[in-house]
Short mmCIF file of C-alpha atoms and ligand atoms in Angstrom, two decimals:
data_model
loop_
_atom_site.label_atom_id
_atom_site.label_comp_id
_atom_site.label_asym_id
_atom_site.label_seq_id
_atom_site.Cartn_x
_atom_site.Cartn_y
_atom_site.Cartn_z
CA MET U 769 0.00 0.00 0.00
CA ARG U 770 1.36 3.45 -0.93
CA VAL U 771 1.30 5.70 2.16
CA ASN U 772 3.06 9.05 2.69
CA GLY U 773 5.40 8.42 -0.23
CA ALA U 774 6.47 4.91 0.84
CA GLU U 775 5.35 1.44 -0.17
CA LEU U 776 4.22 -0.19 3.09
CA PHE U 777 3.37 -3.84 3.56
CA VAL U 778 0.08 -4.45 5.40
CA ARG U 779 -1.36 -7.86 6.24
CA ASP U 780 -5.15 -7.39 6.26
CA SER U 781 -6.79 -10.67 7.27
CA GLY U 782 -9.66 -12.20 9.23
CA ARG U 783 -13.31 -11.18 9.01
CA LYS U 784 -13.64 -8.14 6.78
CA ASP U 785 -16.96 -7.28 8.48
CA GLY U 786 -15.58 -7.89 11.97
CA PRO U 787 -14.35 -5.30 14.46
CA ALA U 788 -10.82 -4.14 13.69
CA VAL U 789 -7.71 -4.94 15.69
CA VAL U 790 -4.38 -3.44 14.66
CA LEU U 791 -1.18 -5.27 15.64
CA LEU U 792 1.93 -3.06 15.83
CA HIS U 793 5.19 -4.98 15.99
CA GLY U 794 8.36 -4.34 17.97
CA PHE U 795 11.76 -3.27 16.65
CA PRO U 796 13.40 -4.56 14.51
CA PHE U 797 10.83 -7.10 13.41
CA SER U 798 7.71 -7.13 11.20
CA HIS U 799 4.02 -8.12 11.14
CA ALA U 800 5.30 -11.73 11.17
CA MET U 801 6.09 -11.49 14.85
CA TRP U 802 2.31 -11.80 15.37
CA VAL U 803 2.08 -15.24 13.71
CA PRO U 804 1.10 -16.91 17.04
CA GLN U 805 -1.81 -14.43 17.42
CA PHE U 806 -3.31 -14.56 13.89
CA PRO U 807 -5.24 -17.85 14.31
CA LEU U 808 -6.63 -16.61 17.63
CA LEU U 809 -7.99 -13.36 16.23
CA GLU U 810 -8.92 -14.07 12.62
CA PRO U 811 -12.19 -15.98 13.23
CA ALA U 812 -13.88 -12.94 14.83
CA TRP U 813 -11.77 -9.88 14.00
CA ARG U 814 -10.46 -7.92 11.04
CA VAL U 815 -6.73 -8.13 11.75
CA VAL U 816 -4.55 -5.33 10.37
CA ALA U 817 -0.81 -5.96 10.84
CA PRO U 818 1.50 -3.52 9.03
CA ASP U 819 5.28 -3.51 8.72
CA PHE U 820 6.54 -0.12 9.89
CA ARG U 821 8.49 1.72 7.20
CA GLY U 822 12.05 0.43 7.10
CA GLN U 823 11.17 -2.90 8.72
CA GLY U 824 10.05 -6.24 7.27
CA ARG U 825 8.81 -5.76 3.73
CA SER U 826 8.13 -2.02 3.96
CA ASP U 827 10.15 0.49 1.98
CA PRO U 828 13.03 2.05 3.98
CA GLY U 829 12.58 5.33 2.06
CA ASP U 830 15.09 7.97 3.14
CA GLY U 831 15.84 6.39 6.55
CA GLN U 832 14.72 9.53 8.40
CA TYR U 833 11.87 8.50 10.68
CA THR U 834 10.08 9.85 13.70
CA ILE U 835 7.36 8.25 15.82
CA GLU U 836 5.14 11.05 14.49
CA LEU U 837 5.74 9.89 10.90
CA LEU U 838 4.94 6.30 11.90
CA VAL U 839 1.65 7.52 13.39
CA ASP U 840 1.00 9.38 10.10
CA ASP U 841 1.64 6.05 8.34
CA LEU U 842 -0.76 4.22 10.65
CA CYS U 843 -3.48 6.82 9.99
CA GLY U 844 -2.83 6.51 6.23
CA ILE U 845 -3.11 2.72 6.42
CA LEU U 846 -6.39 2.87 8.36
CA ASP U 847 -7.77 5.46 5.93
CA GLY U 848 -6.69 3.32 2.98
CA LEU U 849 -8.44 0.26 4.42
CA GLY U 850 -11.55 2.19 5.45
CA VAL U 851 -11.08 1.39 9.15
CA ALA U 852 -12.59 4.19 11.23
CA LYS U 853 -11.86 2.83 14.71
CA ALA U 854 -9.79 -0.04 16.07
CA VAL U 855 -8.38 -1.80 19.07
CA VAL U 856 -4.65 -1.12 18.88
CA VAL U 857 -2.16 -3.67 20.21
CA GLY U 858 1.46 -2.50 20.30
CA LEU U 859 4.53 -4.37 21.51
CA SER U 860 7.53 -2.32 22.61
CA MET U 861 8.13 0.12 19.73
CA GLY U 862 4.61 -0.72 18.57
CA GLY U 863 3.53 0.48 22.01
CA TYR U 864 5.38 3.79 21.55
CA VAL U 865 3.48 4.33 18.30
CA ALA U 866 0.21 3.21 19.93
CA LEU U 867 0.67 5.67 22.81
CA ARG U 868 1.22 8.59 20.42
CA PHE U 869 -1.73 7.42 18.30
CA ALA U 870 -3.87 7.37 21.48
CA GLU U 871 -2.83 10.95 22.20
CA ARG U 872 -3.31 12.23 18.67
CA GLU U 873 -6.28 10.20 17.46
CA PRO U 874 -8.47 9.39 20.49
CA ALA U 875 -11.64 9.17 18.37
CA ARG U 876 -10.10 6.33 16.32
CA LEU U 877 -9.16 4.21 19.32
CA ARG U 878 -11.54 1.63 20.77
CA ALA U 879 -9.13 0.00 23.25
CA LEU U 880 -5.41 -0.32 23.86
CA VAL U 881 -3.10 -3.25 24.55
CA LEU U 882 0.43 -2.20 25.54
CA ALA U 883 2.88 -5.09 25.64
CA ASP U 884 6.49 -4.90 26.84
CA THR U 885 6.65 -1.14 26.43
CA LYS U 886 6.93 2.05 28.45
CA ALA U 887 6.02 5.72 28.40
CA PRO U 888 9.28 7.59 29.21
CA ALA U 889 11.60 8.82 26.46
CA ASP U 890 15.23 7.72 26.13
CA GLY U 891 17.78 9.14 28.55
CA ASN U 892 21.30 10.11 27.48
CA GLU U 893 22.79 6.65 27.93
CA ALA U 894 20.07 5.05 25.79
CA LYS U 895 20.61 7.70 23.08
CA VAL U 896 24.32 6.90 22.94
CA GLN U 897 23.47 3.19 22.66
CA ARG U 898 21.04 3.94 19.80
CA ALA U 899 23.86 5.74 17.98
CA ALA U 900 26.13 2.70 18.45
CA GLY U 901 23.33 0.48 17.10
CA MET U 902 22.95 2.70 14.04
CA ARG U 903 26.66 2.44 13.38
CA LYS U 904 26.58 -1.34 13.78
CA ALA U 905 23.58 -1.83 11.49
CA LYS U 906 25.05 0.40 8.78
CA THR U 907 28.60 -0.94 8.87
CA GLU U 908 28.08 -4.62 9.83
CA GLY U 909 24.49 -5.30 8.74
CA ALA U 910 21.29 -6.70 10.23
CA ALA U 911 22.77 -10.09 11.26
CA ALA U 912 25.40 -8.38 13.43
CA PHE U 913 22.69 -6.19 14.95
CA ALA U 914 20.63 -9.32 15.74
CA GLU U 915 23.62 -10.91 17.46
CA GLY U 916 23.82 -8.02 19.92
CA PHE U 917 20.06 -7.59 20.35
CA LEU U 918 18.72 -11.12 20.87
CA PRO U 919 20.50 -11.90 24.17
CA LYS U 920 18.82 -8.80 25.65
CA ALA U 921 15.41 -9.36 24.05
CA LEU U 922 14.83 -13.01 24.90
CA ALA U 923 14.57 -14.58 28.35
CA PRO U 924 17.49 -16.86 29.35
CA GLU U 925 15.08 -19.85 29.25
CA THR U 926 14.05 -18.99 25.68
CA LEU U 927 17.69 -18.66 24.58
CA ARG U 928 18.51 -22.02 26.19
CA ASN U 929 15.47 -24.14 25.42
CA ARG U 930 13.53 -22.66 22.48
CA PRO U 931 15.79 -22.69 19.39
CA GLU U 932 12.77 -22.29 17.10
CA VAL U 933 11.78 -19.01 18.80
CA VAL U 934 15.38 -17.73 18.68
CA ALA U 935 15.58 -18.66 14.98
CA ARG U 936 12.27 -16.95 14.19
CA ALA U 937 13.29 -13.73 15.96
CA ARG U 938 16.70 -13.78 14.30
CA GLY U 939 15.15 -14.35 10.87
CA LEU U 940 12.79 -11.39 11.32
CA ILE U 941 15.65 -9.07 12.29
CA GLU U 942 17.85 -10.24 9.42
CA ALA U 943 15.00 -9.47 7.00
CA CYS U 944 15.07 -5.77 7.99
CA PRO U 945 17.15 -3.47 5.76
CA PRO U 946 20.11 -1.89 7.66
CA LEU U 947 18.95 1.59 6.57
CA GLY U 948 15.55 0.84 8.11
CA ILE U 949 17.14 -0.36 11.36
CA ALA U 950 19.25 2.81 11.55
CA GLY U 951 16.29 5.05 10.68
CA THR U 952 14.11 3.42 13.32
CA LEU U 953 16.81 3.81 15.97
CA LEU U 954 16.77 7.53 15.15
CA ALA U 955 13.00 7.61 15.72
CA LEU U 956 13.31 5.68 18.99
CA ALA U 957 16.04 7.99 20.31
CA ALA U 958 14.02 11.08 19.41
CA ARG U 959 10.62 9.87 20.61
CA PRO U 960 8.66 12.17 22.89
CA ASP U 961 7.97 11.31 26.51
CA ALA U 962 4.46 9.83 26.67
CA THR U 963 4.09 9.90 30.47
CA GLU U 964 2.03 13.07 30.90
CA PRO U 965 -0.59 12.20 28.22
CA LEU U 966 -1.32 8.83 29.89
CA ALA U 967 -3.82 10.52 32.18
CA ARG U 968 -5.92 11.49 29.13
CA ILE U 969 -6.34 7.91 27.87
CA ARG U 970 -9.98 7.02 28.34
CA VAL U 971 -10.29 3.65 26.57
CA PRO U 972 -10.10 0.19 28.18
CA THR U 973 -6.39 -0.64 28.45
CA LEU U 974 -4.46 -3.84 29.06
CA VAL U 975 -0.77 -3.71 29.93
CA VAL U 976 1.15 -6.97 29.42
CA VAL U 977 4.79 -7.70 30.24
CA GLY U 978 7.08 -10.69 30.11
CA GLU U 979 8.20 -11.68 33.60
CA LYS U 980 11.84 -11.65 32.44
CA ASP U 981 11.68 -8.62 30.13
CA ALA U 982 15.12 -6.99 30.41
CA ILE U 983 14.55 -4.18 27.86
CA THR U 984 11.31 -2.81 29.31
CA PRO U 985 11.24 -4.56 32.70
CA PRO U 986 8.02 -5.23 34.66
CA GLY U 987 8.56 -2.07 36.72
CA ASP U 988 8.08 0.01 33.56
CA SER U 989 4.76 -1.71 32.87
CA LYS U 990 3.67 -1.20 36.46
CA ALA U 991 4.28 2.53 36.09
CA LEU U 992 2.53 2.54 32.69
CA ALA U 993 -0.57 0.80 34.05
CA ALA U 994 -0.61 3.08 37.10
CA GLY U 995 -0.73 6.11 34.79
CA ILE U 996 -3.80 5.01 32.80
CA ALA U 997 -7.22 5.08 34.48
CA GLY U 998 -8.58 1.56 34.96
CA ALA U 999 -5.68 -0.18 33.16
CA LYS U 1000 -5.18 -3.84 33.93
CA LEU U 1001 -1.63 -5.21 34.31
CA VAL U 1002 -0.77 -8.85 33.57
CA THR U 1003 2.63 -10.57 33.73
CA VAL U 1004 3.43 -13.33 31.23
CA PRO U 1005 5.40 -16.07 33.01
CA GLY U 1006 8.79 -17.15 31.69
CA ALA U 1007 8.81 -14.65 28.81
CA GLY U 1008 11.33 -11.92 28.06
CA HIS U 1009 10.76 -8.79 25.93
CA LEU U 1010 8.97 -10.71 23.15
CA SER U 1011 6.19 -12.02 25.38
CA ASN U 1012 3.80 -12.86 22.52
CA LEU U 1013 6.42 -15.10 20.87
CA GLU U 1014 8.04 -16.52 23.97
CA ASN U 1015 4.88 -17.61 25.79
CA PRO U 1016 2.10 -17.36 23.18
CA ASP U 1017 -0.34 -19.53 25.14
CA ALA U 1018 -0.30 -17.24 28.17
CA PHE U 1019 -0.22 -14.08 26.02
CA ASN U 1020 -3.14 -15.27 23.88
CA ALA U 1021 -5.26 -16.21 26.90
CA VAL U 1022 -4.83 -12.74 28.40
CA LEU U 1023 -5.44 -10.98 25.08
CA LEU U 1024 -8.59 -12.96 24.30
CA LEU U 1025 -10.06 -12.40 27.76
CA PHE U 1026 -9.48 -8.65 27.38
CA LEU U 1027 -10.93 -8.47 23.85
CA GLU U 1028 -13.99 -10.54 24.74
CA GLY U 1029 -14.67 -8.31 27.73
CA LEU U 1030 -14.74 -5.06 25.70
CA PRO U 1031 -17.98 -3.10 25.53
CA PRO U 1032 -19.68 -3.38 22.10
CA ALA U 1033 -18.05 -1.25 19.37
C1 MLT P 2182 11.48 -2.91 20.61
O1 MLT P 2182 11.42 -4.11 20.89
O2 MLT P 2182 10.61 -2.38 19.91
C2 MLT P 2182 12.65 -2.11 21.08
O3 MLT P 2182 13.47 -2.91 21.87
C3 MLT P 2182 12.22 -0.90 21.80
C4 MLT P 2182 13.35 -0.10 22.34
O4 MLT P 2182 14.50 -0.43 22.10
O5 MLT P 2182 13.08 0.90 23.02
#
């Protein structure tokens, strides 16, 4: 789909007449990180799962991204598909985009699921690390970036005992163009602090976090849930930062319970 000058990949599946749920992936992955959730959602929902520009199959364009531009892209995708209002599920970076979407487009948001994410912006140390990541992706490529990223993203148990999950995550990272990885790191480093706007979120909200998440640890999710009126916080046992991939059974049970409990659209 052509959106804001870039060719963006969007997986649009499930019931076309069903209520819409948008799945926003983490960095640096793609819509394919939601494979364990598609069969759960598709019987009842219209499932919209884009690849952010510069990740997965979406055009890297000029490599100059901001979270604001990614929200523009999301609005363009929803407009293009004729989706007026949706439940938005965002994991990590997907959560950063979802939080800004919630602030900018409250009328388009039916409910929010924030997985393994947080509201505060990067501090200085994180910004310096983003710059090192940009250098690594551009000079050594996506595989080298994956090598450094996976030990932080996955729980020790996953790294030890779940080679298929490690291989899937690695494959998704290696499929991202280095320019897209670098451009997204720029957007992550420059993202605005979303803490203050949390108090204005008025939709039903679920906050989910992997018990062993080392990138956005459970304390971040506790603070996130505490900032949003009525938000429910659930911990996914045994999972790291990629809770939907590392413990899909527990993640899916929590997600389904939340979605089935929503007031009618
Ligand atoms: C992600 O999984 O989207 C990233 O780890 C987020 C981040 O680095 O802040």
